Coordinates of C-alpha atoms and ligand atoms in Angstrom, one line a residue:
Chain A
X1 CA -47.8 48.9 -17.6
X2 CA -47.8 45.2 -17.6
X3 CA -45.5 42.1 -17.8
X4 CA -45.4 40.0 -21.0
X5 CA -44.0 36.5 -20.9
X6 CA -43.0 34.6 -24.0
X7 CA -44.0 31.0 -23.4
X8 CA -42.2 28.6 -25.9
X9 CA -43.6 25.4 -27.1
X10 CA -42.3 22.0 -28.0
X11 CA -44.2 19.5 -30.2
X12 CA -47.4 21.6 -30.0
X13 CA -47.4 21.9 -26.2
X14 CA -46.2 24.4 -23.7
X15 CA -42.6 23.6 -22.9
X16 CA -41.5 22.9 -19.3
X17 CA -39.2 26.0 -19.0
X18 CA -42.1 28.2 -20.1
X19 CA -44.1 27.4 -16.9
X20 CA -41.2 28.6 -14.8
X21 CA -40.9 31.8 -16.9
X22 CA -44.6 32.5 -16.5
X23 CA -44.5 31.9 -12.7
X24 CA -41.5 34.2 -12.6
X25 CA -43.1 36.9 -14.7
X26 CA -46.4 36.7 -12.8
X27 CA -44.6 37.2 -9.5
X28 CA -42.8 40.3 -10.9
X29 CA -46.2 41.6 -12.2
X30 CA -47.7 41.1 -8.7
X31 CA -44.8 43.0 -7.1
X32 CA -45.2 45.8 -9.6
X33 CA -48.9 45.8 -9.0
X34 CA -49.9 44.9 -12.5
X35 CA -51.0 41.9 -14.7
X36 CA -49.0 39.2 -16.4
X37 CA -49.9 38.2 -20.0
X38 CA -48.3 35.2 -21.6
X39 CA -47.8 35.0 -25.4
X40 CA -47.7 31.7 -27.2
X41 CA -46.7 31.5 -30.9
X42 CA -47.6 28.6 -33.2
X43 CA -49.7 25.5 -32.7
X44 CA -50.3 24.7 -29.0
X45 CA -53.0 22.6 -27.5
X46 CA -52.6 23.5 -23.8
X47 CA -52.0 27.3 -23.8
X48 CA -54.7 27.8 -21.1
X49 CA -52.7 25.8 -18.6
X50 CA -50.4 28.9 -18.2
X51 CA -53.3 30.4 -16.1
X52 CA -52.4 28.1 -13.3
X53 CA -48.9 29.6 -13.2
X54 CA -50.2 33.2 -12.7
X55 CA -50.9 34.6 -16.2
X56 CA -54.2 36.3 -16.3
X57 CA -54.4 36.6 -20.1
X58 CA -52.9 34.6 -22.9
X59 CA -52.3 35.8 -26.4
X60 CA -52.1 32.9 -28.8
X61 CA -50.7 33.7 -32.3
X62 CA -52.0 30.4 -33.6
X63 CA -51.9 31.0 -37.4
X64 CA -50.1 28.1 -39.1
X65 CA -47.7 30.6 -40.6
X66 CA -46.1 30.8 -37.2
X67 CA -45.4 27.0 -36.9
X68 CA -41.8 27.3 -38.0
X69 CA -39.5 28.9 -35.4
X70 CA -38.3 32.0 -37.2
X71 CA -36.7 34.4 -34.7
X72 CA -37.3 37.4 -36.9
X73 CA -41.1 36.7 -37.2
X74 CA -41.3 35.7 -33.5
X75 CA -39.6 39.0 -32.6
X76 CA -42.3 40.9 -34.5
X77 CA -45.1 39.0 -32.8
X78 CA -43.6 39.5 -29.3
X79 CA -43.0 43.2 -30.0
X80 CA -46.6 43.7 -31.2
X81 CA -47.9 41.8 -28.2
X82 CA -45.9 44.1 -25.9
X83 CA -47.4 47.1 -27.7
X84 CA -50.9 45.7 -27.5
X85 CA -50.5 45.0 -23.7
X86 CA -48.5 48.1 -22.9
X87 CA -45.8 45.8 -21.5
X88 CA -42.7 47.4 -20.0
X89 CA -41.1 44.1 -18.8
X90 CA -40.7 41.2 -21.2
X91 CA -39.6 37.8 -20.0
X92 CA -38.1 34.8 -21.8
X93 CA -36.6 31.5 -20.8
X94 CA -32.8 31.5 -21.4
X95 CA -33.0 28.4 -23.6
X96 CA -32.6 28.1 -27.3
X97 CA -35.8 30.1 -27.9
X98 CA -34.9 33.0 -25.6
X99 CA -31.4 33.1 -26.8
X100 CA -32.7 33.5 -30.3
X101 CA -35.5 36.1 -29.7
X102 CA -34.8 38.0 -26.5
X103 CA -31.8 39.9 -28.0
X104 CA -33.7 40.8 -31.1
X105 CA -36.7 42.1 -29.0
X106 CA -34.3 44.1 -26.8
X107 CA -32.6 45.7 -29.9
X108 CA -36.0 46.4 -31.5
X109 CA -37.3 48.2 -28.4
X110 CA -33.9 49.7 -27.5
X111 CA -34.3 48.0 -24.1
X112 CA -31.7 46.7 -21.7
X113 CA -31.5 42.9 -21.5
X114 CA -30.3 40.7 -18.7
X115 CA -29.8 37.2 -20.0
X116 CA -29.5 34.1 -17.8
X117 CA -31.2 35.7 -14.8
X118 CA -31.2 33.5 -11.7
X119 CA -33.4 35.5 -9.3
X120 CA -36.3 38.0 -9.2
X121 CA -35.4 41.6 -9.9
X122 CA -34.7 43.9 -7.0
X123 CA -36.3 47.3 -7.2
X124 CA -34.8 48.8 -4.1
X125 CA -32.3 50.8 -6.1
X126 CA -33.2 50.9 -9.7
X127 CA -34.2 47.7 -11.5
X128 CA -31.4 45.2 -10.8
X129 CA -31.3 41.5 -11.9
X130 CA -28.9 38.9 -10.8
X131 CA -27.3 36.7 -13.4
X132 CA -24.7 34.0 -13.5
X133 CA -21.4 35.0 -15.1
X134 CA -17.9 33.5 -15.6
X135 CA -19.6 30.2 -16.5
X136 CA -21.2 29.9 -13.1
X137 CA -18.2 30.8 -11.1
X138 CA -19.8 34.2 -10.0
X139 CA -22.9 36.3 -10.2
X140 CA -23.4 39.9 -11.4
X141 CA -26.1 42.2 -10.3
X142 CA -27.1 44.2 -13.4
X143 CA -29.1 47.3 -13.4
X144 CA -31.4 48.0 -16.4
X145 CA -31.5 51.7 -17.1
X146 CA -34.1 51.8 -19.9
X147 CA -37.9 52.2 -19.5
X148 CA -38.5 48.9 -21.2
X149 CA -36.8 45.9 -19.7
X150 CA -36.1 42.4 -21.1
X151 CA -35.0 39.4 -19.0
X152 CA -34.3 35.8 -19.9
X153 CA -34.5 33.4 -17.0
X154 CA -32.1 30.6 -16.6
X155 CA -34.2 27.4 -16.2
X156 CA -34.4 25.8 -12.8
X157 CA -33.8 29.1 -10.9
X158 CA -37.1 30.0 -9.1
X159 CA -40.2 28.4 -7.7
X160 CA -42.2 26.9 -10.6
X161 CA -45.1 25.2 -8.9
X162 CA -48.6 25.8 -10.2
X163 CA -50.6 28.2 -7.9
X164 CA -54.0 27.6 -9.4
X165 CA -55.9 30.3 -11.3
X166 CA -57.1 30.6 -14.8
X167 CA -56.7 32.8 -17.8
X168 CA -58.6 33.7 -20.9
X169 CA -57.0 32.7 -24.2
X170 CA -57.3 35.3 -27.0
X171 CA -56.3 34.7 -30.6
X172 CA -53.6 37.2 -31.6
X173 CA -53.1 37.9 -35.3
X174 CA -50.5 40.6 -35.8
X175 CA -49.3 41.6 -39.3
X176 CA -45.7 40.3 -39.8
X177 CA -43.2 40.5 -42.6
X178 CA -42.0 37.6 -44.8
X179 CA -40.4 34.5 -43.4
X180 CA -36.6 34.6 -43.3
X181 CA -35.8 31.1 -42.0
X182 CA -37.0 27.9 -43.6
X183 CA -37.1 24.9 -41.4
X184 CA -36.3 21.8 -43.5
X185 CA -36.0 19.1 -40.9
X186 CA -35.9 18.4 -37.2
X187 CA -33.5 15.6 -36.0
X188 CA -34.5 14.2 -32.6
X189 CA -31.5 13.2 -30.5
X190 CA -33.4 11.5 -27.8
X191 CA -37.0 11.2 -26.9
X192 CA -36.0 11.9 -23.3
X193 CA -35.8 15.2 -21.5
X194 CA -33.0 17.4 -22.7
X195 CA -30.1 17.5 -20.3
X196 CA -30.4 21.2 -19.6
X197 CA -33.9 20.6 -18.2
X198 CA -33.2 17.4 -16.2
X199 CA -33.5 17.9 -12.4
X200 CA -31.2 14.9 -11.8
X201 CA -28.1 14.0 -13.8
X202 CA -25.7 11.1 -13.5
X203 CA -22.5 11.8 -15.3
X204 CA -19.3 9.8 -15.9
X205 CA -15.8 10.5 -17.1
X206 CA -12.7 8.8 -18.3
X207 CA -12.5 6.8 -15.0
X208 CA -15.0 4.4 -16.5
X209 CA -12.3 3.2 -18.9
X210 CA -14.6 2.5 -22.0
X211 CA -18.0 3.0 -23.5
X212 CA -18.9 -0.7 -22.7
X213 CA -19.0 0.2 -19.0
X214 CA -21.9 2.8 -19.2
X215 CA -24.6 0.2 -18.6
X216 CA -24.4 0.7 -14.8
X217 CA -24.5 4.5 -15.2
X218 CA -27.6 4.2 -17.3
X219 CA -29.1 1.8 -14.7
X220 CA -28.4 4.2 -11.9
X221 CA -29.9 7.1 -14.0
X222 CA -33.0 5.0 -14.7
X223 CA -33.6 4.2 -11.1
X224 CA -33.2 7.8 -10.0
X225 CA -35.2 9.2 -13.0
X226 CA -32.1 11.1 -14.1
X227 CA -30.5 12.1 -17.4
X228 CA -27.0 11.0 -18.3
X229 CA -24.0 13.3 -19.0
X230 CA -20.3 13.0 -19.5
X231 CA -17.0 14.8 -19.4
X232 CA -15.4 16.3 -22.5
X233 CA -12.8 13.6 -23.3
X234 CA -15.5 11.0 -23.1
X235 CA -17.5 12.8 -25.8
X236 CA -14.3 13.5 -27.8
X237 CA -13.4 9.8 -27.9
X238 CA -17.0 9.1 -29.0
X239 CA -17.7 6.9 -26.0
X240 CA -20.9 9.0 -25.5
X241 CA -22.9 11.3 -27.8
X242 CA -21.7 14.9 -28.0
X243 CA -24.9 16.4 -26.6
X244 CA -24.1 14.7 -23.3
X245 CA -20.8 16.7 -22.9
X246 CA -21.2 19.2 -20.0
X247 CA -18.8 21.9 -19.0
X248 CA -17.3 25.2 -20.2
X249 CA -17.3 24.1 -23.8
X250 CA -20.3 21.8 -23.7
X251 CA -23.7 22.4 -22.1
X252 CA -24.0 24.2 -18.8
X253 CA -26.5 22.6 -16.4
X254 CA -27.8 23.2 -12.9
X255 CA -29.9 20.3 -11.8
X256 CA -30.9 19.6 -8.2
X257 CA -28.7 16.6 -8.1
X258 CA -25.5 16.0 -10.1
X259 CA -23.7 12.7 -9.5
X260 CA -20.1 12.6 -11.0
X261 CA -18.5 9.2 -11.4
X262 CA -14.8 8.9 -12.4
X263 CA -14.5 12.6 -13.3
X264 CA -11.5 14.4 -11.9
X265 CA -13.2 17.8 -11.5
X266 CA -11.1 20.0 -13.9
X267 CA -12.1 23.7 -13.7
X268 CA -13.5 23.6 -17.2
X269 CA -15.8 20.7 -16.2
X270 CA -16.9 22.4 -13.0
X271 CA -17.8 25.6 -15.0
X272 CA -20.7 23.7 -16.5
X273 CA -22.0 21.9 -13.4
X274 CA -21.0 23.9 -10.2
X275 CA -24.4 25.5 -9.9
X276 CA -26.0 22.2 -9.3
X277 CA -27.8 22.2 -5.9
X278 CA -26.4 18.9 -4.6
X279 CA -23.2 17.4 -6.0
X280 CA -22.1 13.8 -5.3
X281 CA -18.6 12.7 -6.3
X282 CA -17.5 9.1 -6.7
X283 CA -13.8 8.7 -7.4
X284 CA -11.2 6.2 -6.4
X285 CA -8.6 9.0 -5.8
X286 CA -9.2 10.8 -2.5
X287 CA -7.2 13.7 -3.9
X288 CA -9.5 14.2 -6.9
X289 CA -10.2 18.0 -7.0
X290 CA -13.9 17.4 -7.5
X291 CA -14.3 16.5 -3.9
X292 CA -13.7 20.1 -3.0
X293 CA -17.0 21.0 -4.7
X294 CA -18.9 18.1 -3.5
X295 CA -21.7 17.9 -0.9
X296 CA -21.4 14.1 -0.7
X297 CA -18.3 12.0 -1.6
X298 CA -17.5 8.4 -1.9
X299 CA -13.9 7.4 -2.2
X300 CA -14.0 4.1 -4.0
X301 CA -13.9 2.1 -7.2
X302 CA -16.9 3.0 -9.4
X303 CA -17.1 -0.6 -10.6
X304 CA -17.9 -1.6 -7.0
X305 CA -19.8 1.4 -5.8
X306 CA -22.2 2.0 -8.7
X307 CA -23.8 -1.5 -8.7
X308 CA -24.4 -1.1 -4.9
X309 CA -26.1 2.3 -5.5
X310 CA -28.2 0.8 -8.3
X311 CA -29.4 -1.9 -5.8
X312 CA -30.0 0.7 -3.1
X313 CA -32.0 2.9 -5.5
X314 CA -34.1 -0.1 -6.6
X315 CA -34.8 -0.9 -2.9
X316 CA -35.6 2.7 -2.3
X317 CA -38.1 2.9 -5.2
X318 CA -39.7 -0.5 -4.2
X319 CA -40.2 0.8 -0.6
X320 CA -42.6 3.4 -2.0
X321 CA -41.0 6.5 -0.6
Chain B
X1 CA -17.9 36.0 -50.1
X2 CA -17.3 38.8 -47.6
X3 CA -17.3 37.4 -44.1
X4 CA -17.3 39.3 -40.8
X5 CA -16.3 37.5 -37.6
X6 CA -16.9 39.2 -34.2
X7 CA -14.2 38.3 -31.7
X8 CA -14.1 39.1 -28.0
X9 CA -11.4 38.8 -25.3
X10 CA -12.0 36.5 -22.4
X11 CA -10.1 35.4 -19.4
X12 CA -8.3 32.0 -19.8
X13 CA -10.6 29.1 -18.8
X14 CA -8.4 28.4 -15.7
X15 CA -8.3 32.0 -14.5
X16 CA -9.1 32.6 -10.9
X17 CA -12.3 34.6 -10.6
X18 CA -12.0 37.5 -8.1
X19 CA -13.2 41.1 -7.9
X20 CA -11.9 44.4 -6.8
X21 CA -13.1 48.0 -6.2
X22 CA -15.8 46.9 -3.7
X23 CA -16.8 44.0 -6.0
X24 CA -17.6 46.2 -8.9
X25 CA -14.7 45.2 -11.2
X26 CA -13.2 41.9 -12.3
X27 CA -9.7 41.5 -10.8
X28 CA -7.5 41.1 -13.9
X29 CA -4.4 40.7 -11.8
X30 CA -2.4 37.7 -13.1
X31 CA -5.2 36.8 -15.5
X32 CA -4.2 35.6 -19.0
X33 CA -6.6 36.7 -21.7
X34 CA -7.5 34.7 -24.7
X35 CA -9.7 34.9 -27.8
X36 CA -13.2 33.8 -26.5
X37 CA -13.1 30.0 -27.4
X38 CA -16.3 29.9 -29.4
X39 CA -15.2 32.9 -31.5
X40 CA -11.8 31.4 -32.3
X41 CA -12.5 27.7 -32.6
X42 CA -15.8 27.8 -34.3
X43 CA -16.8 31.2 -35.8
X44 CA -13.4 32.2 -37.1
X45 CA -12.3 28.8 -38.4
X46 CA -15.6 28.1 -40.2
X47 CA -15.3 31.6 -41.7
X48 CA -11.8 30.8 -43.0
X49 CA -12.9 27.4 -44.4
X50 CA -15.8 29.0 -46.3
X51 CA -13.4 31.6 -47.7
X52 CA -11.0 28.9 -48.7
X53 CA -13.8 27.0 -50.6
X54 CA -15.5 30.0 -52.1
X55 CA -13.0 32.9 -52.3
X56 CA -13.6 36.2 -50.6
X57 CA -12.2 37.6 -47.4
X58 CA -12.5 37.3 -43.6
X59 CA -12.5 40.5 -41.5
X60 CA -12.4 40.2 -37.7
X61 CA -13.9 43.0 -35.6
X62 CA -13.5 43.7 -31.9
X63 CA -15.0 46.5 -29.9
X64 CA -12.4 47.3 -27.3
X65 CA -9.3 49.2 -26.3
X66 CA -5.7 48.9 -27.5
X67 CA -5.0 46.3 -24.8
X68 CA -7.1 43.9 -27.0
X69 CA -4.6 44.0 -29.8
X70 CA -2.8 40.7 -28.9
X71 CA -5.9 38.7 -29.2
X72 CA -6.8 40.5 -32.5
X73 CA -3.3 39.6 -33.8
X74 CA -4.0 36.0 -32.8
X75 CA -7.0 35.9 -35.0
X76 CA -4.9 37.3 -37.9
X77 CA -2.3 34.7 -37.2
X78 CA -5.0 31.9 -37.5
X79 CA -5.8 33.3 -40.9
X80 CA -8.1 36.3 -41.0
X81 CA -7.2 38.8 -43.7
X82 CA -7.8 42.0 -41.9
X83 CA -8.9 43.3 -38.5
X84 CA -10.9 46.3 -37.3
X85 CA -10.8 47.5 -33.7
X86 CA -13.6 49.9 -32.7
X87 CA -12.0 52.0 -30.0
X88 CA -14.6 51.8 -27.3
X89 CA -14.7 50.0 -24.0
X90 CA -18.2 48.7 -24.1
X91 CA -20.5 48.3 -21.1
X92 CA -23.1 46.0 -22.5
X93 CA -24.0 43.9 -25.6
X94 CA -26.5 46.5 -27.0
X95 CA -23.8 49.1 -27.0
X96 CA -21.4 46.7 -28.6
X97 CA -24.0 45.7 -31.2
X98 CA -24.7 49.3 -32.2
X99 CA -21.0 50.0 -32.6
X100 CA -20.5 46.9 -34.8
X101 CA -23.5 47.8 -36.9
X102 CA -22.3 51.4 -37.3
X103 CA -19.2 50.0 -38.8
X104 CA -20.6 47.0 -40.7
X105 CA -23.7 48.6 -42.2
X106 CA -22.0 50.1 -45.3
X107 CA -19.5 47.3 -45.8
X108 CA -21.8 44.8 -47.5
X109 CA -20.8 41.6 -45.6
X110 CA -22.5 38.4 -46.8
X111 CA -22.5 37.0 -43.3
X112 CA -21.7 37.9 -39.7
X113 CA -20.3 35.0 -37.6
X114 CA -20.1 35.2 -33.8
X115 CA -19.5 32.8 -30.9
X116 CA -22.5 31.4 -29.1
X117 CA -21.5 33.4 -26.0
X118 CA -18.6 34.9 -24.2
X119 CA -17.3 32.8 -21.4
X120 CA -17.1 35.7 -18.9
X121 CA -20.4 37.5 -19.3
X122 CA -22.3 34.5 -20.9
X123 CA -24.7 36.8 -22.6
X124 CA -25.7 35.1 -25.9
X125 CA -27.0 38.5 -26.8
X126 CA -24.8 40.2 -29.4
X127 CA -25.8 38.1 -32.5
X128 CA -29.5 38.6 -32.2
X129 CA -29.0 42.3 -31.6
X130 CA -26.8 42.8 -34.7
X131 CA -29.3 40.8 -36.7
X132 CA -32.2 42.9 -35.6
X133 CA -30.4 46.2 -36.1
X134 CA -29.3 45.1 -39.6
X135 CA -32.6 43.5 -40.4
X136 CA -31.1 40.1 -41.2
X137 CA -32.1 36.5 -40.4
X138 CA -30.4 35.1 -37.3
X139 CA -29.6 31.5 -36.5
X140 CA -28.3 31.0 -33.0
X141 CA -26.3 28.0 -31.6
X142 CA -25.4 26.7 -35.0
X143 CA -23.3 23.5 -35.1
X144 CA -23.0 23.3 -38.9
X145 CA -23.0 25.8 -41.8
X146 CA -22.8 24.9 -45.5
X147 CA -23.0 27.4 -48.3
X148 CA -24.5 26.8 -51.8
X149 CA -24.4 30.1 -53.7
X150 CA -26.1 32.6 -51.4
X151 CA -28.1 29.9 -49.6
X152 CA -26.9 28.6 -46.3
X153 CA -28.0 25.3 -44.7
X154 CA -27.5 25.4 -41.0
X155 CA -27.9 22.9 -38.2
X156 CA -28.9 24.6 -35.0
X157 CA -29.3 23.1 -31.5
X158 CA -32.8 23.1 -30.1
X159 CA -34.2 21.3 -27.1
X160 CA -33.5 17.6 -27.4
X161 CA -32.3 17.7 -31.0
X162 CA -31.2 19.6 -34.0
X163 CA -33.1 21.7 -36.5
X164 CA -32.0 22.0 -40.1
X165 CA -32.8 25.4 -41.5
X166 CA -32.2 27.4 -44.7
X167 CA -31.5 31.1 -44.9
X168 CA -30.3 33.4 -47.6
X169 CA -27.3 35.7 -47.3
X170 CA -26.8 38.2 -45.7
X171 CA -27.4 36.6 -42.3
X172 CA -26.0 36.4 -38.8
X173 CA -25.0 33.2 -37.1
X174 CA -23.8 32.3 -33.6
X175 CA -21.5 29.3 -33.6
X176 CA -21.5 26.4 -31.1
X177 CA -19.4 23.2 -30.9
X178 CA -19.3 21.1 -34.0
X179 CA -18.9 24.0 -36.5
X180 CA -15.2 23.5 -37.1
X181 CA -12.0 22.0 -35.7
X182 CA -9.8 24.5 -33.8
X183 CA -6.7 25.6 -35.7
X184 CA -3.3 26.4 -34.1
X185 CA -1.5 29.3 -35.7
X186 CA 1.8 28.3 -37.4
X187 CA 5.0 30.3 -37.6
X188 CA 4.1 31.6 -41.0
X189 CA 0.8 32.8 -39.8
X190 CA 2.3 34.5 -36.8
X191 CA 4.8 36.3 -39.0
X192 CA 2.2 37.3 -41.5
X193 CA -0.1 38.6 -38.8
X194 CA 2.4 41.3 -37.9
X195 CA 2.0 43.0 -41.3
X196 CA -1.7 42.4 -41.9
X197 CA -3.9 45.5 -41.6
X198 CA -5.4 46.3 -38.1
X199 CA -7.5 49.3 -38.6
X200 CA -8.6 51.3 -35.6
X201 CA -11.9 53.3 -35.9
X202 CA -13.5 55.5 -33.4
X203 CA -16.9 54.6 -31.9
X204 CA -20.2 56.2 -33.0
X205 CA -21.1 57.2 -29.4
X206 CA -23.7 54.5 -28.8
X207 CA -25.0 54.3 -25.2
X208 CA -25.3 51.3 -23.0
X209 CA -28.6 50.4 -21.5
X210 CA -27.4 48.4 -18.5
X211 CA -24.7 48.8 -15.9
X212 CA -23.1 46.3 -13.6
X213 CA -24.0 47.2 -10.0
X214 CA -21.7 44.6 -8.5
X215 CA -20.4 41.0 -8.5
X216 CA -20.9 38.2 -6.0
X217 CA -19.1 35.0 -5.5
X218 CA -21.3 31.9 -4.8
X219 CA -21.5 31.0 -1.1
X220 CA -18.7 28.7 -0.1
X221 CA -19.6 25.0 -0.3
X222 CA -19.8 23.3 3.1
X223 CA -17.5 20.4 3.9
X224 CA -17.9 17.4 1.8
X225 CA -19.8 14.7 3.7
X226 CA -17.9 11.4 3.0
X227 CA -19.7 8.1 2.9
X228 CA -17.8 4.9 3.3
X229 CA -17.6 2.9 0.0
X230 CA -18.8 -0.2 1.9
X231 CA -21.9 1.6 2.9
X232 CA -22.7 3.2 -0.4
X233 CA -26.4 2.5 0.0
X234 CA -26.4 5.1 2.8
X235 CA -26.1 7.8 0.1
X236 CA -29.5 7.1 -1.3
X237 CA -31.0 7.7 2.2
X238 CA -29.1 10.9 2.6
X239 CA -30.2 12.2 -0.8
X240 CA -33.8 11.5 0.2
X241 CA -33.8 12.6 3.9
X242 CA -31.1 15.2 4.1
X243 CA -30.6 16.8 0.7
X244 CA -34.2 16.1 -0.3
X245 CA -33.4 15.7 -4.0
X246 CA -34.8 12.3 -4.6
Ligands
FAD401 C1 -10.3 25.2 -23.1 C2 -10.7 23.9 -22.5 C3 -12.1 23.7 -22.4 C4 -12.5 22.5 -21.8 N1 -13.9 22.2 -21.7 C5 -14.3 21.1 -21.0 C6 -15.7 20.9 -20.8 O1 -16.5 21.6 -21.3 N2 -16.0 19.8 -20.1 C7 -15.1 18.9 -19.6 O2 -15.5 17.9 -18.9 N3 -13.8 19.1 -19.8 C8 -13.4 20.2 -20.5 N4 -12.0 20.4 -20.7 C9 -11.1 19.3 -20.3 C10 -10.8 19.3 -18.8 O3 -9.7 20.2 -18.6 C11 -10.4 17.9 -18.3 O4 -9.3 17.4 -19.1 C12 -11.5 16.9 -18.4 O5 -12.7 17.4 -17.8 C13 -11.1 15.6 -17.7 O6 -12.1 14.6 -17.9 P1 -12.3 13.4 -16.9 O7 -12.4 13.9 -15.5 O8 -13.4 12.5 -17.4 O9 -10.9 12.6 -17.0 P2 -9.6 12.5 -16.1 O10 -9.1 13.9 -15.8 O11 -8.7 11.5 -16.8 O12 -10.2 11.9 -14.8 C14 -10.6 10.6 -14.6 C15 -11.0 10.5 -13.1 O13 -11.5 9.2 -12.9 C16 -11.0 8.7 -11.7 N5 -11.0 7.2 -11.8 C17 -10.2 6.4 -12.5 N6 -10.6 5.1 -12.3 C18 -11.7 5.1 -11.5 C19 -12.5 4.1 -10.9 N7 -12.3 2.8 -11.2 N8 -13.5 4.5 -10.1 C20 -13.7 5.8 -9.8 N9 -12.9 6.8 -10.3 C21 -11.9 6.4 -11.1 C22 -9.6 9.2 -11.6 O14 -9.1 9.3 -10.2 C23 -9.8 10.6 -12.2 O15 -10.1 11.6 -11.2 C24 -11.6 21.5 -21.3 C25 -10.2 21.8 -21.4 C26 -9.8 23.0 -22.0 C27 -8.3 23.3 -22.1
AMP402 N1 -16.4 43.5 -27.6 C1 -16.7 42.6 -28.6 N2 -16.3 42.9 -29.8 C2 -16.6 42.1 -30.9 N3 -17.3 41.0 -30.7 C3 -17.8 40.7 -29.5 C4 -17.6 41.5 -28.4 N4 -18.2 40.9 -27.3 C5 -18.8 39.8 -27.8 N5 -18.6 39.7 -29.1 C6 -19.1 38.6 -30.0 O1 -20.4 38.2 -29.6 C7 -20.5 36.9 -29.2 C8 -21.6 36.8 -28.1 O2 -21.3 37.6 -27.0 P1 -22.3 37.8 -25.8 O3 -23.6 38.2 -26.4 O4 -21.6 38.9 -25.0 O5 -22.3 36.5 -25.0 C9 -19.1 36.5 -28.8 O6 -18.9 35.1 -28.8 C10 -18.3 37.3 -29.8 O7 -18.3 36.6 -31.1

């Protein structure tokens, strides 16, 4: 018995969400009294760093034939890794990589899958994992009844700090079938951190009146080290790029800090952001529904409030906190 | 081009989320059900567009009980040619996948299209499972799909960008925003839907591998702490000292 964690990469390095998945899987392994092995597929220059997050062994399938992200091939590699390690619990991040491979691995192993887990499994009564459902409006505790168990972890859910420690990296060269997906091109949308992984987000809605007014939002985001987001109508009117659209039909995020400026707080918007740890709402209408979900609220005109916040954030940064 | 679109039933996006039976069941009292938005707006409509360009047919499949027939008729009204309902009330995605595969295996579909996730369970599971069980390529979170003969060019969302990939039919795709523009059924479509075939098949007896122990609502938010607009700067201090998020 052991725990296997798939650690995804981006641009030849371990991706941020993978560190959290490894920390999560290592804690589960410790609770089960076993070891955690991480598996890395494709070129990666810092695989050994996963040791600091609790993995005691790292399998690196580093053949160049693994450089394209082909879910069918990656599934075979993970399944062979699980066989080699005798793993009963397999962990993924619930990001694009986990969404592509975890269900395939679960089907291949005929294993129960909980996707989008937000907490450690409870083993008091079976093996039960908590996940977000109804677009963040509730949670479900799901019991996995099969011997083999697959979990994909919603990023930003558990402690992801490095604990120290080291791991041996072993080259892993499983036999796999022919490629099924040919990657032709990768189009970068922004060099910055993707929205789903940002810990702070400044978001604005139709209350800003037009795309020309986003300068102050970007300034505030820059001072706070935050990513920018927007409500759906703002993306629909092309005031902002589509990948910034958060909510039920856009991306779902759960940063530590979500600042909503000139957004009314419609239920479909809330569905994508209401799991944020701290919510700040800035709106000139004291009746805006968003205030009901807010931790902090400022009733006021964004065009007056935001410049003040930018100044305050500048002063805060300068004071070397 | 023979296209299969998997459609699911979901509570309307404004539905109140509450639970009954000791928090083990979703309270459907007063809840309006719709076709899961990703299935209807993106997977189904793109399937119809591809059929209109290349000929062929669009079949919709749903694993569920007779109460799902209104949403299946809606998919027919939007333009699907025929529908299949697999008469099982599924417990999880793996069971649903096995039932769909048991039906689809012998049908020779060129592609299986799904939504990126259901808005109730938020699983993002079924597409990958069907692909694995049918041994087909799977491209998740696709925002664009073009066909040239049997070759598909697909845009898929990855972290911080888009990947352009090529796969050969048959394949499985989960559809995200950008794939198509939602269509509203017209009167003719609604009339035609009444007479289109809706076949009911019995399940193959596949088992679920997970069960829902119970549901929880998130802890209630405390009162909102209001800050005077004239003292907006105070917010920055509070975020640092109290909320500890900056
Ligand atoms: C099926 C479905 C799915 C949807 N999915 C999404 C989704 O994923 N994401 C999403 O965001 N929406 C979604 N919507 C739309 C949603 O219902 C709302 O229409 C939308 O969120 C409103 O956007 P908004 O708050 O920016 O605009 P509005 O509702 O127009 O609100 C603007 C707000 O700005 C305030 N304001 C105006 N001027 C100022 C000022 N000077 N200073 C400060 N505040 C000001 C106003 O008081 C108001 O509260 C969906 C709708 C449906 C039906
Ligand atoms: N009961 C069902 N019958 C048919 N298709 C379904 C069913 N449940 C989910 N789907 C499809 O699978 C997709 C992903 O569902 P899920 O994996 O549950 O998030 C949905 O968007 C639908 O296209």
